[in-house]
XYZ file of N, CA and C in Angstrom:
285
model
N 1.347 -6.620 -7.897
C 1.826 -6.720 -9.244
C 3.095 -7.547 -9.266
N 3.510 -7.956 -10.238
C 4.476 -9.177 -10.607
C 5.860 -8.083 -10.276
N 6.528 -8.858 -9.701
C 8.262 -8.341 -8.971
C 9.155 -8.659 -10.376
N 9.883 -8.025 -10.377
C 10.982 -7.707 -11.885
C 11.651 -9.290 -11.266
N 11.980 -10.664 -11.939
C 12.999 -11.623 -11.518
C 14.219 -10.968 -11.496
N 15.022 -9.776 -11.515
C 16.044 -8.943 -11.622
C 16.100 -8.462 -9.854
N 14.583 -8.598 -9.209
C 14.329 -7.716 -7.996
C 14.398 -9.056 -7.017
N 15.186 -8.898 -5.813
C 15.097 -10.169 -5.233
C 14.406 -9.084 -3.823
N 14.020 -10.036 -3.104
C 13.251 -9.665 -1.944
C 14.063 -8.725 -0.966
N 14.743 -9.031 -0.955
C 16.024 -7.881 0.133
C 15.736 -6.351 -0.837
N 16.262 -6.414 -2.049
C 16.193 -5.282 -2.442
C 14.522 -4.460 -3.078
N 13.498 -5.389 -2.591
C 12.204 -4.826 -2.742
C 11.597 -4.454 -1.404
N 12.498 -5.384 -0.211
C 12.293 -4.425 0.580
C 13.286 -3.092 1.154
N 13.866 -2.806 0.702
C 14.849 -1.410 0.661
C 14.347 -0.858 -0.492
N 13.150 -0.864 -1.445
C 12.226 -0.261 -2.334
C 11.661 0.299 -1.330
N 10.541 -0.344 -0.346
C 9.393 0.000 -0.074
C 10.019 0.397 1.289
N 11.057 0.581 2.224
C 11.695 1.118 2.910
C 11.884 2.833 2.694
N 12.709 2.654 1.457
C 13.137 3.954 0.794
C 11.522 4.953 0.461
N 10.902 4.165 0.510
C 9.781 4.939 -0.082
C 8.528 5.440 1.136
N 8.422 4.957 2.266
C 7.990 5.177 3.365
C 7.931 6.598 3.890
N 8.756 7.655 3.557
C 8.727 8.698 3.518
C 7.635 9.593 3.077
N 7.538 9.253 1.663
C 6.945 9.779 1.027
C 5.376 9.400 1.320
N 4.723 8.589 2.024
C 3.767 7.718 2.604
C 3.243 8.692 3.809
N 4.194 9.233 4.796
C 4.040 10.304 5.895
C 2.817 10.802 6.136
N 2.832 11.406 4.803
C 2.711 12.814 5.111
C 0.905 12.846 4.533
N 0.880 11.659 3.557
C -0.676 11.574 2.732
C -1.775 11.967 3.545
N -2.715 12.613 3.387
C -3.493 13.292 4.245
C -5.057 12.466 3.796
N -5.169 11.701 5.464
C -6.075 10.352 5.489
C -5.501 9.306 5.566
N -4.276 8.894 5.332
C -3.896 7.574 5.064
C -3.535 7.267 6.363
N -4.642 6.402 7.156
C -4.136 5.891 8.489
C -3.048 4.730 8.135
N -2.454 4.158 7.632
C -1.492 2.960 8.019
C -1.443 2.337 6.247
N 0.008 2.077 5.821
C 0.045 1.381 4.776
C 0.895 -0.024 5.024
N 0.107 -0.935 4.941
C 0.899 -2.240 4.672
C 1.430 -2.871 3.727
N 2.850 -3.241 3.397
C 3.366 -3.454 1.920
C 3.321 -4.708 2.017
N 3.109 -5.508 0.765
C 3.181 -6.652 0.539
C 4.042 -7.576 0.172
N 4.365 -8.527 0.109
C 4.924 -9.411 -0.975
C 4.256 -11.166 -0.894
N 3.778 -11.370 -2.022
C 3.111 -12.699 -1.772
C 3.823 -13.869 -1.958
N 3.795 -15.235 -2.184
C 4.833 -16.217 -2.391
C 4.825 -16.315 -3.914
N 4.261 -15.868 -4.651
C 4.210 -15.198 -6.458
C 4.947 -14.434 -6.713
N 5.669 -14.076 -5.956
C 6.574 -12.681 -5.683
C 5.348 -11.345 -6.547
N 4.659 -11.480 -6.109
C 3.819 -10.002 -6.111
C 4.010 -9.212 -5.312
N 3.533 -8.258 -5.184
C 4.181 -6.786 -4.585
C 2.963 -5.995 -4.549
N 2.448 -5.857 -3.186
C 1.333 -4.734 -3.343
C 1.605 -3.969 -2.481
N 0.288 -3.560 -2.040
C 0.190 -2.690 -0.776
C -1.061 -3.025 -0.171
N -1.725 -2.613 1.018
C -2.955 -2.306 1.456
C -3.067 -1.419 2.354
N -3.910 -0.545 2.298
C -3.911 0.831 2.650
C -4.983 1.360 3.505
N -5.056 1.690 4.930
C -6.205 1.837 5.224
C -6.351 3.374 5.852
N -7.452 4.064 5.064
C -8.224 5.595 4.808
C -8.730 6.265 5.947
N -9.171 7.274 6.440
C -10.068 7.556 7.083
C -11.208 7.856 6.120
N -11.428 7.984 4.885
C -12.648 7.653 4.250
C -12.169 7.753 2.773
N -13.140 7.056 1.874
C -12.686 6.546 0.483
C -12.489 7.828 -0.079
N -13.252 8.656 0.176
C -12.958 10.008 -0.616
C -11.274 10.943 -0.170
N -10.459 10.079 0.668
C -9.129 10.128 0.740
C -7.897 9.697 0.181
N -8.732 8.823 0.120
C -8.314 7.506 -0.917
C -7.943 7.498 -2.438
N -9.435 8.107 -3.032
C -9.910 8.241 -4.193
C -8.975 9.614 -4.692
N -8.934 10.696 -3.734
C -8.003 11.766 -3.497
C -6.458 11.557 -3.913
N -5.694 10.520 -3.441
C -4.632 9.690 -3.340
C -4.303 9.051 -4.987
N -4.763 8.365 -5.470
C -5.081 7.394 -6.456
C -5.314 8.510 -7.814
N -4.803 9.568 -8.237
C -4.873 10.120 -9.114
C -4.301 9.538 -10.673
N -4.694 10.113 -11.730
C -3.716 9.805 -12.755
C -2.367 9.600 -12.659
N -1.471 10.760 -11.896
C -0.187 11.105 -11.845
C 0.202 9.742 -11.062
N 0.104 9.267 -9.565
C -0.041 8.291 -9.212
C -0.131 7.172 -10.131
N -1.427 6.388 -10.877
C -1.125 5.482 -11.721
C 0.152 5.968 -13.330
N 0.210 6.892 -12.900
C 1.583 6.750 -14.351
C 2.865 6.479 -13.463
N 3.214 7.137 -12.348
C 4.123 6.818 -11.900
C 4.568 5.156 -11.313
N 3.083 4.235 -11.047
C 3.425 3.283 -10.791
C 3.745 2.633 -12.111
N 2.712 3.172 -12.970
C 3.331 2.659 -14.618
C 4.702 2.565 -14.900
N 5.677 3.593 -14.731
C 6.722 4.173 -14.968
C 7.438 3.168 -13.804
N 7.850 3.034 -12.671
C 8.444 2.539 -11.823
C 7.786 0.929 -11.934
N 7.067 0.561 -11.967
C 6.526 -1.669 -12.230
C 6.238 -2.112 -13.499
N 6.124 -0.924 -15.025
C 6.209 -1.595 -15.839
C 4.826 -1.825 -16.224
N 3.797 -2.006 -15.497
C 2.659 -2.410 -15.709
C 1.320 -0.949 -14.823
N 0.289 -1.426 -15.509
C -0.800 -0.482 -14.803
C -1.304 -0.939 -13.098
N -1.535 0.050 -12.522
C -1.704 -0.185 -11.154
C -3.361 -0.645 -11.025
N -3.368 -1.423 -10.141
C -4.539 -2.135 -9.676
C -5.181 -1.809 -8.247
N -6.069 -1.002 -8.120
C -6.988 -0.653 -6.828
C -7.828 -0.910 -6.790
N -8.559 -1.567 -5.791
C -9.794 -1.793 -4.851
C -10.160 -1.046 -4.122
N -11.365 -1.165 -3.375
C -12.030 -0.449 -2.484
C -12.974 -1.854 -1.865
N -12.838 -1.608 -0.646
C -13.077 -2.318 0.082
C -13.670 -1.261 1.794
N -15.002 -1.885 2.261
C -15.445 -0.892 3.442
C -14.696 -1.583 4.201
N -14.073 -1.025 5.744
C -14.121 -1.512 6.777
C -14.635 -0.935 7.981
N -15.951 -1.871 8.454
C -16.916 -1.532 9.111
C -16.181 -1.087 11.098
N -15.129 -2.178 10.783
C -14.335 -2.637 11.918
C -12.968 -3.050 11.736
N -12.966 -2.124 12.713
C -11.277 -2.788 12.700
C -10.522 -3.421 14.203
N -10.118 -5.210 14.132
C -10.286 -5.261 15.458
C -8.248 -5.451 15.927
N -8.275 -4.907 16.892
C -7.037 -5.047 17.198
C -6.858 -6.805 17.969
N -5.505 -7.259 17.616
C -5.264 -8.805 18.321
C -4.685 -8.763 19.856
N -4.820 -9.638 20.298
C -4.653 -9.688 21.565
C -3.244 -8.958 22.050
N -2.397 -8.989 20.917
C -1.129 -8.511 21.597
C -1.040 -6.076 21.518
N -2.244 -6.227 20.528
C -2.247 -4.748 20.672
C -2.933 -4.556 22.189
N -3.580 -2.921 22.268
C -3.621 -2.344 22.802
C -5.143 -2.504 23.231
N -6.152 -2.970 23.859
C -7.443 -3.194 24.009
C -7.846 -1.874 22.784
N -9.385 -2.390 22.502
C -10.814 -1.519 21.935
C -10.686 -2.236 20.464
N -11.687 -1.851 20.020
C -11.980 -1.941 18.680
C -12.561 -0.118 18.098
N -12.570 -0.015 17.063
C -13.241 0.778 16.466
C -14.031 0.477 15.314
Protein backbone atom coordinates (compact mmCIF):
# COMPACT_ATOMS: atom_id res chain seq x y z
CA UNK A 1 0.00 0.00 0.00
CA UNK A 2 1.08 3.63 -0.78
CA UNK A 3 3.69 5.07 2.18
CA UNK A 4 2.28 8.49 3.80
CA UNK A 5 5.07 11.20 1.70
CA UNK A 6 5.21 12.44 5.56
CA UNK A 7 6.86 8.62 6.12
CA UNK A 8 10.41 8.48 4.87
CA UNK A 9 12.03 5.04 4.71
CA UNK A 10 14.17 5.15 7.97
CA UNK A 11 11.11 5.80 9.88
CA UNK A 12 8.95 2.93 8.06
CA UNK A 13 11.48 0.90 8.87
CA UNK A 14 11.42 1.55 12.77
CA UNK A 15 7.41 0.99 11.91
CA UNK A 16 7.87 -2.47 10.88
CA UNK A 17 10.80 -2.98 13.45
CA UNK A 18 8.57 -1.78 16.31
CA UNK A 19 6.00 -4.04 15.19
CA UNK A 20 7.88 -7.44 14.87
CA UNK A 21 6.88 -8.33 18.21
CA UNK A 22 3.66 -8.56 17.81
CA UNK A 23 4.39 -10.98 14.59
CA UNK A 24 6.08 -13.69 17.31
CA UNK A 25 3.84 -15.13 18.57
CA UNK A 26 0.97 -15.70 15.39
CA UNK A 27 0.24 -19.26 15.49
CA UNK A 28 1.32 -20.73 11.81
CA UNK A 29 3.08 -17.87 10.63
CA UNK A 30 6.41 -19.41 9.55
CA UNK A 31 8.39 -16.13 8.49
CA UNK A 32 7.11 -12.54 7.59
CA UNK A 33 8.89 -10.49 5.04
CA UNK A 34 8.26 -6.66 5.01
CA UNK A 35 8.39 -4.78 2.07
CA UNK A 36 9.08 -1.60 0.53
CA UNK A 37 9.00 -1.19 -3.28
CA UNK A 38 10.70 1.73 -5.35
CA UNK A 39 6.76 3.28 -5.37
CA UNK A 40 7.37 3.57 -1.90
CA UNK A 41 4.73 0.84 -1.23
CA UNK A 42 4.78 -1.01 1.83
CA UNK A 43 3.69 -4.55 2.15
CA UNK A 44 4.41 -7.65 3.57
CA UNK A 45 4.66 -11.36 2.47
CA UNK A 46 3.91 -13.92 4.71
CA UNK A 47 4.56 -17.46 4.64
CA UNK A 48 1.80 -20.08 6.61
CA UNK A 49 2.01 -23.48 7.53
CA UNK A 50 -1.42 -23.71 5.84
CA UNK A 51 -4.00 -21.11 4.41
CA UNK A 52 -6.42 -21.97 6.99
CA UNK A 53 -3.72 -20.06 9.34
CA UNK A 54 -3.61 -17.52 7.39
CA UNK A 55 -7.23 -17.02 6.71
CA UNK A 56 -7.29 -17.39 10.76
CA UNK A 57 -4.84 -14.28 10.88
CA UNK A 58 -6.59 -11.91 8.33
CA UNK A 59 -9.75 -11.24 10.35
CA UNK A 60 -12.03 -8.16 10.24
CA UNK A 61 -10.29 -6.65 13.36
CA UNK A 62 -6.97 -7.02 11.45
CA UNK A 63 -8.29 -5.27 8.20
CA UNK A 64 -9.74 -2.27 10.38
CA UNK A 65 -6.70 -1.90 12.13
CA UNK A 66 -4.66 -1.72 8.96
CA UNK A 67 -7.51 0.69 7.89
CA UNK A 68 -6.93 2.75 10.94
CA UNK A 69 -2.99 2.77 10.94
CA UNK A 70 -2.42 3.22 6.35
CA UNK A 71 -5.48 5.07 5.77
CA UNK A 72 -6.59 2.75 3.18
CA UNK A 73 -8.16 -0.99 3.02
CA UNK A 74 -5.76 -3.88 3.26
CA UNK A 75 -5.01 -6.05 0.29
CA UNK A 76 -4.40 -10.03 0.57
CA UNK A 77 -3.58 -12.77 -1.64
CA UNK A 78 -3.21 -16.27 -1.43
CA UNK A 79 -0.84 -17.82 -3.21
CA UNK A 80 0.23 -22.02 -2.87
CA UNK A 81 3.73 -22.79 -2.23
CA UNK A 82 4.39 -26.15 -3.46
CA UNK A 83 8.21 -25.52 -2.61
CA UNK A 84 10.24 -23.73 -0.97
CA UNK A 85 13.89 -23.69 -2.12
CA UNK A 86 16.61 -22.46 0.04
CA UNK A 87 19.83 -20.43 -1.96
CA UNK A 88 23.06 -21.55 -1.94
CA UNK A 89 24.14 -19.49 0.95
CA UNK A 90 21.36 -21.17 3.35
CA UNK A 91 21.48 -24.31 4.88
CA UNK A 92 21.13 -27.44 2.25
CA UNK A 93 17.31 -29.27 1.54
CA UNK A 94 14.37 -28.05 0.13
CA UNK A 95 10.93 -28.68 1.41
Amino acid sequence: MPVPPSVDRAALEKLFDASQPQYRAIPGLIRKYYTIGDDKRAGGIYLWTSRAAAEAFYTEAWRAGVQKRWGQPASVSYFDVPIVLDGANAAAGAR
